[in-house]
Short mmCIF file of C-alpha atoms in Angstrom, two decimals:
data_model
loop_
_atom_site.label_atom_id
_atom_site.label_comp_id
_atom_site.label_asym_id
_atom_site.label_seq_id
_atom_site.Cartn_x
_atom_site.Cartn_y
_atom_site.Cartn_z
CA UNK A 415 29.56 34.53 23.88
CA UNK A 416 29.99 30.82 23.37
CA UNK A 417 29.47 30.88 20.12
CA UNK A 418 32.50 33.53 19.72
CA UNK A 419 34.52 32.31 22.29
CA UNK A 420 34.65 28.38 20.40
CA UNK A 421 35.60 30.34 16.90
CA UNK A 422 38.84 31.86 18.65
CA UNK A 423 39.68 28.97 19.97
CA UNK A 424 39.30 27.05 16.25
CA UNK A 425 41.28 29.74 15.17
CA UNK A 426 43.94 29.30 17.42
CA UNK A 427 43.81 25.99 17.17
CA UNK A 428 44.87 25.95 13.31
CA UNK A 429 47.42 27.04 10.62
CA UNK A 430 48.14 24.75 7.57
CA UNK A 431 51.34 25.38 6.01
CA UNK A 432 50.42 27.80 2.88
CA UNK A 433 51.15 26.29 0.57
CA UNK A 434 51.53 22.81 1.46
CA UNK A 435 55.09 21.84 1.51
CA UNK A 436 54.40 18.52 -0.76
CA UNK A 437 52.24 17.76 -3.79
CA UNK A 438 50.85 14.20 -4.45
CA UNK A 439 51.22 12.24 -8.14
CA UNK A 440 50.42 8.96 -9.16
CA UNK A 441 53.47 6.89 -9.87
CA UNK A 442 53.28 6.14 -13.91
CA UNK A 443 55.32 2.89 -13.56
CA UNK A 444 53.61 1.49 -10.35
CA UNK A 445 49.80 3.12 -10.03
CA UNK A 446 50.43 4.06 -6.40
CA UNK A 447 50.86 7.23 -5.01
CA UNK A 448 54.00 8.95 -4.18
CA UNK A 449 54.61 12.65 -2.78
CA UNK A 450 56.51 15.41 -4.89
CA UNK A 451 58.56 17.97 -3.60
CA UNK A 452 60.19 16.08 -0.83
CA UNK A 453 62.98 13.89 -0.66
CA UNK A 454 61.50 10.36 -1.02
CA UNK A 455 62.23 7.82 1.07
CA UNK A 456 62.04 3.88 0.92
CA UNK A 457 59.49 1.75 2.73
CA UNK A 458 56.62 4.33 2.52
CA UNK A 459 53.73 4.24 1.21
CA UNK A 460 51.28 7.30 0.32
CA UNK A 461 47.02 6.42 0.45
CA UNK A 462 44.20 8.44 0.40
CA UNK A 463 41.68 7.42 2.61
CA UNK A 464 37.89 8.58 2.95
CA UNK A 465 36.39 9.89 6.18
CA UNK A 466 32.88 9.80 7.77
CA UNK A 467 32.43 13.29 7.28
CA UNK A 468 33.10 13.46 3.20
CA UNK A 469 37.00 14.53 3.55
CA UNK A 470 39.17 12.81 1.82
CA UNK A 471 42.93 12.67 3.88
CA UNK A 472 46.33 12.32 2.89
CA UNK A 473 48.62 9.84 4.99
CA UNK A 474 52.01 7.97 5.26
CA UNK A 475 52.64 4.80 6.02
CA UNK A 476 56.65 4.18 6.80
CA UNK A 477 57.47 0.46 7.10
CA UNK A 478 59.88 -1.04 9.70
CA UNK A 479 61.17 -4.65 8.71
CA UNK A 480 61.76 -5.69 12.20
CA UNK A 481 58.35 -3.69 13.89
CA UNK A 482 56.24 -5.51 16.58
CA UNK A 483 54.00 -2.01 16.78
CA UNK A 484 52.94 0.71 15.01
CA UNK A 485 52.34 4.27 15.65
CA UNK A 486 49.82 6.56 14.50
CA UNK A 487 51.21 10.13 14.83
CA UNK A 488 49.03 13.10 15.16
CA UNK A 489 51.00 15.95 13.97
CA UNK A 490 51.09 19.84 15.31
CA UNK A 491 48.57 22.86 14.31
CA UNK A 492 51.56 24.32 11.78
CA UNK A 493 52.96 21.34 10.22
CA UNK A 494 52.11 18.87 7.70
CA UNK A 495 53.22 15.40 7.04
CA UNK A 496 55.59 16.72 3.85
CA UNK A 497 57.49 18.47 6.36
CA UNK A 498 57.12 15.96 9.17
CA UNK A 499 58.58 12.88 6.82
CA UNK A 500 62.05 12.79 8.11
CA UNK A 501 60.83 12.59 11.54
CA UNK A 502 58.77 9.94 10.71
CA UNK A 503 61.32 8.06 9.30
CA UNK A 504 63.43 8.81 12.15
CA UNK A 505 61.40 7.49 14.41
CA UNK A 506 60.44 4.39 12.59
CA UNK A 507 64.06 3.48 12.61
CA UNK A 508 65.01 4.38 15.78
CA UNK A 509 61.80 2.56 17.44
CA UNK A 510 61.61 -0.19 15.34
CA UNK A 511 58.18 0.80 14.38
CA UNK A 512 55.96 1.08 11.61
CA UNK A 513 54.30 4.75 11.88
CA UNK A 514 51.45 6.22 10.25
CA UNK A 515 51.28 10.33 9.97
CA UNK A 516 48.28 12.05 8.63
CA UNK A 517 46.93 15.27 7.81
CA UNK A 518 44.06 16.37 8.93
CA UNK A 519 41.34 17.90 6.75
CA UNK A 520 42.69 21.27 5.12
CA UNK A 521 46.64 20.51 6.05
CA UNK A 522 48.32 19.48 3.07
CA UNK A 523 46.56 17.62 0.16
CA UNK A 524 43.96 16.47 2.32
CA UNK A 525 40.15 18.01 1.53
CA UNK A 526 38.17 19.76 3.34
CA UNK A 527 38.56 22.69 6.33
CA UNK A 528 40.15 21.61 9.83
CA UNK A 529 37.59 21.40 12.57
CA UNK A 530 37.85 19.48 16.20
CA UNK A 531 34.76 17.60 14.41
CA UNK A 532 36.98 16.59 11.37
CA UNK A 533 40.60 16.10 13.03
CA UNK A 534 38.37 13.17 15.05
CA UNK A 535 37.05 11.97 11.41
CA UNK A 536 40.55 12.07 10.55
CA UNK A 537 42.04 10.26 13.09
CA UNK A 538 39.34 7.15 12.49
CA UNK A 539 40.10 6.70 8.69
CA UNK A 540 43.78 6.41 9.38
CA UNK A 541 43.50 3.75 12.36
CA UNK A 542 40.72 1.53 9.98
CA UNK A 543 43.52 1.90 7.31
CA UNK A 544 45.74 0.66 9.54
CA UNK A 545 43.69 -2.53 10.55
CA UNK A 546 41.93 -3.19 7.31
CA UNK A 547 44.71 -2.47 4.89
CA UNK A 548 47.91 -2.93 7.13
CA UNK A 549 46.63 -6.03 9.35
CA UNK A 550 47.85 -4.23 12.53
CA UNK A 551 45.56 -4.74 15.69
CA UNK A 552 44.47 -2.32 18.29
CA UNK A 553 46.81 -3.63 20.54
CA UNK A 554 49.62 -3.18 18.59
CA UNK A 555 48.96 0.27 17.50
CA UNK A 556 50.28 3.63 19.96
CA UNK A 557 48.81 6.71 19.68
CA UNK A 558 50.99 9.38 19.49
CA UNK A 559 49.39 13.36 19.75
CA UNK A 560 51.85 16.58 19.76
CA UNK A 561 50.11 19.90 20.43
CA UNK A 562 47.01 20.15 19.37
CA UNK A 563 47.23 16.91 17.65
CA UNK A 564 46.94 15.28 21.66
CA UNK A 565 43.02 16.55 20.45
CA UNK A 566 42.37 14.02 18.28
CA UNK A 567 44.52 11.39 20.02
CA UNK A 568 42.88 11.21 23.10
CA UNK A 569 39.65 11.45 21.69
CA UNK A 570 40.44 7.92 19.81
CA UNK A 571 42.12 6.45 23.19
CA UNK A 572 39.25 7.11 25.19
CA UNK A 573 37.52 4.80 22.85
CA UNK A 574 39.85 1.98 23.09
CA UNK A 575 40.13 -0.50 25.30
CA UNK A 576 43.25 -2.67 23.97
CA UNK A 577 45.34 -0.16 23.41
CA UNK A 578 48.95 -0.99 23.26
CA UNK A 579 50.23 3.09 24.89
CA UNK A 580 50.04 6.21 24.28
CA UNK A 581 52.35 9.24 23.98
CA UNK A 582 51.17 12.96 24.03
CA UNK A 583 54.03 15.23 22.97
CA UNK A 584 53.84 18.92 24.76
CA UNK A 585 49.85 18.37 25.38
CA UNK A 586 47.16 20.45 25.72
CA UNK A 587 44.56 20.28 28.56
CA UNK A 588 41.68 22.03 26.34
CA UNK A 589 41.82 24.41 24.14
CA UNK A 590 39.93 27.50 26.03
CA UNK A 591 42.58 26.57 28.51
CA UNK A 592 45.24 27.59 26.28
CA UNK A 593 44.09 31.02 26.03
CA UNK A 594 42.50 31.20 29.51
CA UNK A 595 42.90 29.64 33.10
CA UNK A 596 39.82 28.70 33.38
CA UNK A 597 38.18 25.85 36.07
CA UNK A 598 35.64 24.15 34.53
CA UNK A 599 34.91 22.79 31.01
CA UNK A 600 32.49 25.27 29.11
CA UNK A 601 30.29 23.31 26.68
CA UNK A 602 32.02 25.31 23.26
CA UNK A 603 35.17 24.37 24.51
CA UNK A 604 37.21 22.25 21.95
CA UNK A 605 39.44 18.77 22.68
CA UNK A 606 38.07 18.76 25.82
CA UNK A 607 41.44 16.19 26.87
CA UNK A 608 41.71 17.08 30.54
CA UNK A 609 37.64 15.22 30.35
CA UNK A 610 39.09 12.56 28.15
CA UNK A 611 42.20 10.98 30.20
CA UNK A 612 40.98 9.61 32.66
CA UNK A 613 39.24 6.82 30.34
CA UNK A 614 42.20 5.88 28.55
CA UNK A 615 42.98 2.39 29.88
CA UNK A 616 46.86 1.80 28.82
CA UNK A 617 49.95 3.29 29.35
CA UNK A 618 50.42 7.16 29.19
CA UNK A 619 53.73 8.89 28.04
CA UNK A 620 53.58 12.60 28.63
CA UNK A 621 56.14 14.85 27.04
CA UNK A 622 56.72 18.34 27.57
CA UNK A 623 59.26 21.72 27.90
CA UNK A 624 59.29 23.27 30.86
CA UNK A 625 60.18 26.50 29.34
CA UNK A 626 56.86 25.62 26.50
CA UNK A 627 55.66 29.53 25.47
CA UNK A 628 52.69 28.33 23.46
CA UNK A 629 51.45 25.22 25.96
CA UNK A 630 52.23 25.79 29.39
CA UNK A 631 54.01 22.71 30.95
CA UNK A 632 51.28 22.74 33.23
CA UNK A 633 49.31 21.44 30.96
CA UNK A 634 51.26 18.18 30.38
CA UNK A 635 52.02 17.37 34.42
CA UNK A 636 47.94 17.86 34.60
CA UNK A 637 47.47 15.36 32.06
CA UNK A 638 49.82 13.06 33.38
CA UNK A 639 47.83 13.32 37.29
CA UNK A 640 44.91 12.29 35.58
CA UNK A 641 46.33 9.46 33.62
CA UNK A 642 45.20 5.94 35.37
CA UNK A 643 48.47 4.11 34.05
CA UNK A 644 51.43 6.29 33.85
CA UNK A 645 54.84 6.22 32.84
CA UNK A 646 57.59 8.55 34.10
CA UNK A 647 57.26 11.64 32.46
CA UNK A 648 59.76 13.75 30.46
CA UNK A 649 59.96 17.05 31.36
CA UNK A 650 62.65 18.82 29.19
CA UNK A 651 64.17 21.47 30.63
CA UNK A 652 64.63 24.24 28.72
CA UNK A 653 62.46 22.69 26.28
CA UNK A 654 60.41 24.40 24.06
CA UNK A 655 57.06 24.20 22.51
CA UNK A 656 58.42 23.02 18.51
CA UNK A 657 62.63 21.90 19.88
CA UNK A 658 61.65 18.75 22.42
CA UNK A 659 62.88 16.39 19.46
CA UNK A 660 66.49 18.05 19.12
CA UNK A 661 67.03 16.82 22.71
CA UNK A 662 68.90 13.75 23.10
CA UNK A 663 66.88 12.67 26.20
CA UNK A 664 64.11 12.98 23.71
CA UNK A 665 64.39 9.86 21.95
CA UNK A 666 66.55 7.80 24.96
CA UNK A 667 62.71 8.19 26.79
CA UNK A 668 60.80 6.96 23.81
CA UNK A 669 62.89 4.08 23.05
CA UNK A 670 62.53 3.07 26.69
CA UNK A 671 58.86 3.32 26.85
CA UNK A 672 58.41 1.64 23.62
CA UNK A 673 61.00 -0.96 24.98
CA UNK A 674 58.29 -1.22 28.43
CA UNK A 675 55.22 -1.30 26.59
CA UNK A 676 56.55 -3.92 23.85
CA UNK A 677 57.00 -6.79 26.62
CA UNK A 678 53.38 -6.54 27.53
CA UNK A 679 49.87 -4.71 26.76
CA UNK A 680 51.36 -2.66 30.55
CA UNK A 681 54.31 -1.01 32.05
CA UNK A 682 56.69 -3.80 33.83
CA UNK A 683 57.19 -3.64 37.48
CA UNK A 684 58.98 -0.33 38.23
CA UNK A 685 57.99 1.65 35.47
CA UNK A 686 54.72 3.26 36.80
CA UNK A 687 55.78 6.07 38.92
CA UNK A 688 55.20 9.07 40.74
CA UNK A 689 58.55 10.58 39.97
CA UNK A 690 59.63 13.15 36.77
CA UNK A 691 61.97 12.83 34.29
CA UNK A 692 64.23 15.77 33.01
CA UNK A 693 67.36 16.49 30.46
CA UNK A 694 69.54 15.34 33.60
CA UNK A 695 68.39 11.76 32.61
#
């Protein structure tokens, strides 16, 4: 039964855009890489970077001039970082951030089949590629996980201490309890977050529709009880699971959080609270 039960839920958990909605060329003038059938954009760079498990991923790196931090984005189960590049870019320039995106093994041009095992693989290669090749330290790096992408996230931010913040972008608590209410954590369960939070030692952003017909917004306001250092929510309402980014509170919470976190390795005084946040902001 476990055995089944853990193969829906991988199921569920995953569909690459088929095909991919970029290719990826070496750049005859330069030697680098560069991505083809998207609109290019300046300050980003393309790598392919090796992970403990034999994949080999494809990620983004979009420069910010004036960026303190960096974020390392962990994208949806039905995107891929060809289609996610002008969000990327949006929210470099709007957050005065550099941001790495990824995809995980199977999505895109990456190697490899997506597994829980392998999104955590994933995750790894792109934060050492962002302190070996990039220079950026773990406490200038935030973690950023939509969907099932808060999988891989929180797996990572249980594991670091220095952590600048991290967002988690219409959350899941596990992902049997997507498809079932269920209690307790079974042992084939997969991102097992609602088991994970509570380690996670710096600032918490959770994000999340309260009309969400994929992830309830339970989910999210669970996540956020069991955070140790949290930051006023944003529940959007009306919000849906793949639409929280069209809403203009969307980014207004962001930039403040980023604003809070950037003073310090915590919130400020005032900005840890027990109360919600909603498109009335």
């Amino acid at each position: 039964m476990g055995v089944v039960t853990s193969s829906v839920a991988a199921k569920f958990a995953f569909f690459p855009p088929d095909p991919p909605s970029y290719g990826v060329k070496v750049d005859e003038k330069t030697g680098n890489l560069r991505m083809t059938g998207v609109e290019e954009k300046e300050n980003v760079d393309v790598v392919r970077l090796k992970t403990k498990r034999e994949t080999e991923i494809v990620a983004l790196y979009v420069k910010n001039p004036s960026a303190k931090m960096t974020m390392l984005y962990s994208h949806g189960n039905a995107a891929d970082i060809g289609q996610m590049l002008d969000l990327f870019s949006e929210l470099s320039i709007h957050l005065r951030l550099n941001l790495m995106g990824y995809d995980y093994s199977g999505y895109g041009q990456s190697t490899g089949k997506p597994t829980e095992q392998n999104t955590y693989a994933d995750i790894e290669a792109a934060y050492e590629c962002l302190k070996k090749t990039y220079g950026i330290k773990e406490e200038d790096i935030i973690l950023y996980g939509q969907s099932v992408g808060s999988g891989p996230t929180l797996d990572l931010a249980s594991r670091l201490p220095r952590l600048r913040a991290v967002v988690l972008h219409s959350p899941i608590l596990s992902g049997l309890r997507v498809m079932y209410p269920v209690k307790r954590t079974y042992w084939f369960d997969i991102y097992k977050n609602i088991d994970k939070i509570p380690l996670v030692q710096c600032p918490v952003l959770v994000i999340h529709g309260t009309d969400d017909d994929v992830v309830d917004c339970s989910h999210g306001k669970q996540l956020w009880e069991l955070s140790k250092e949290k930051y006023d929510p944003l529940w959007v309402k009306g919000g849906n699971h793949c639409d929280l980014e069209f809403y203009p509170e969307y980014i207004k919470h962001l930039k403040k959080f980023v604003s809070s976190v950037g003073k310090s390795g915590h919130l400020r005084n005032g900005d840890q609270t027990g109360s919600t946040s909603n498109s009335s902001d």
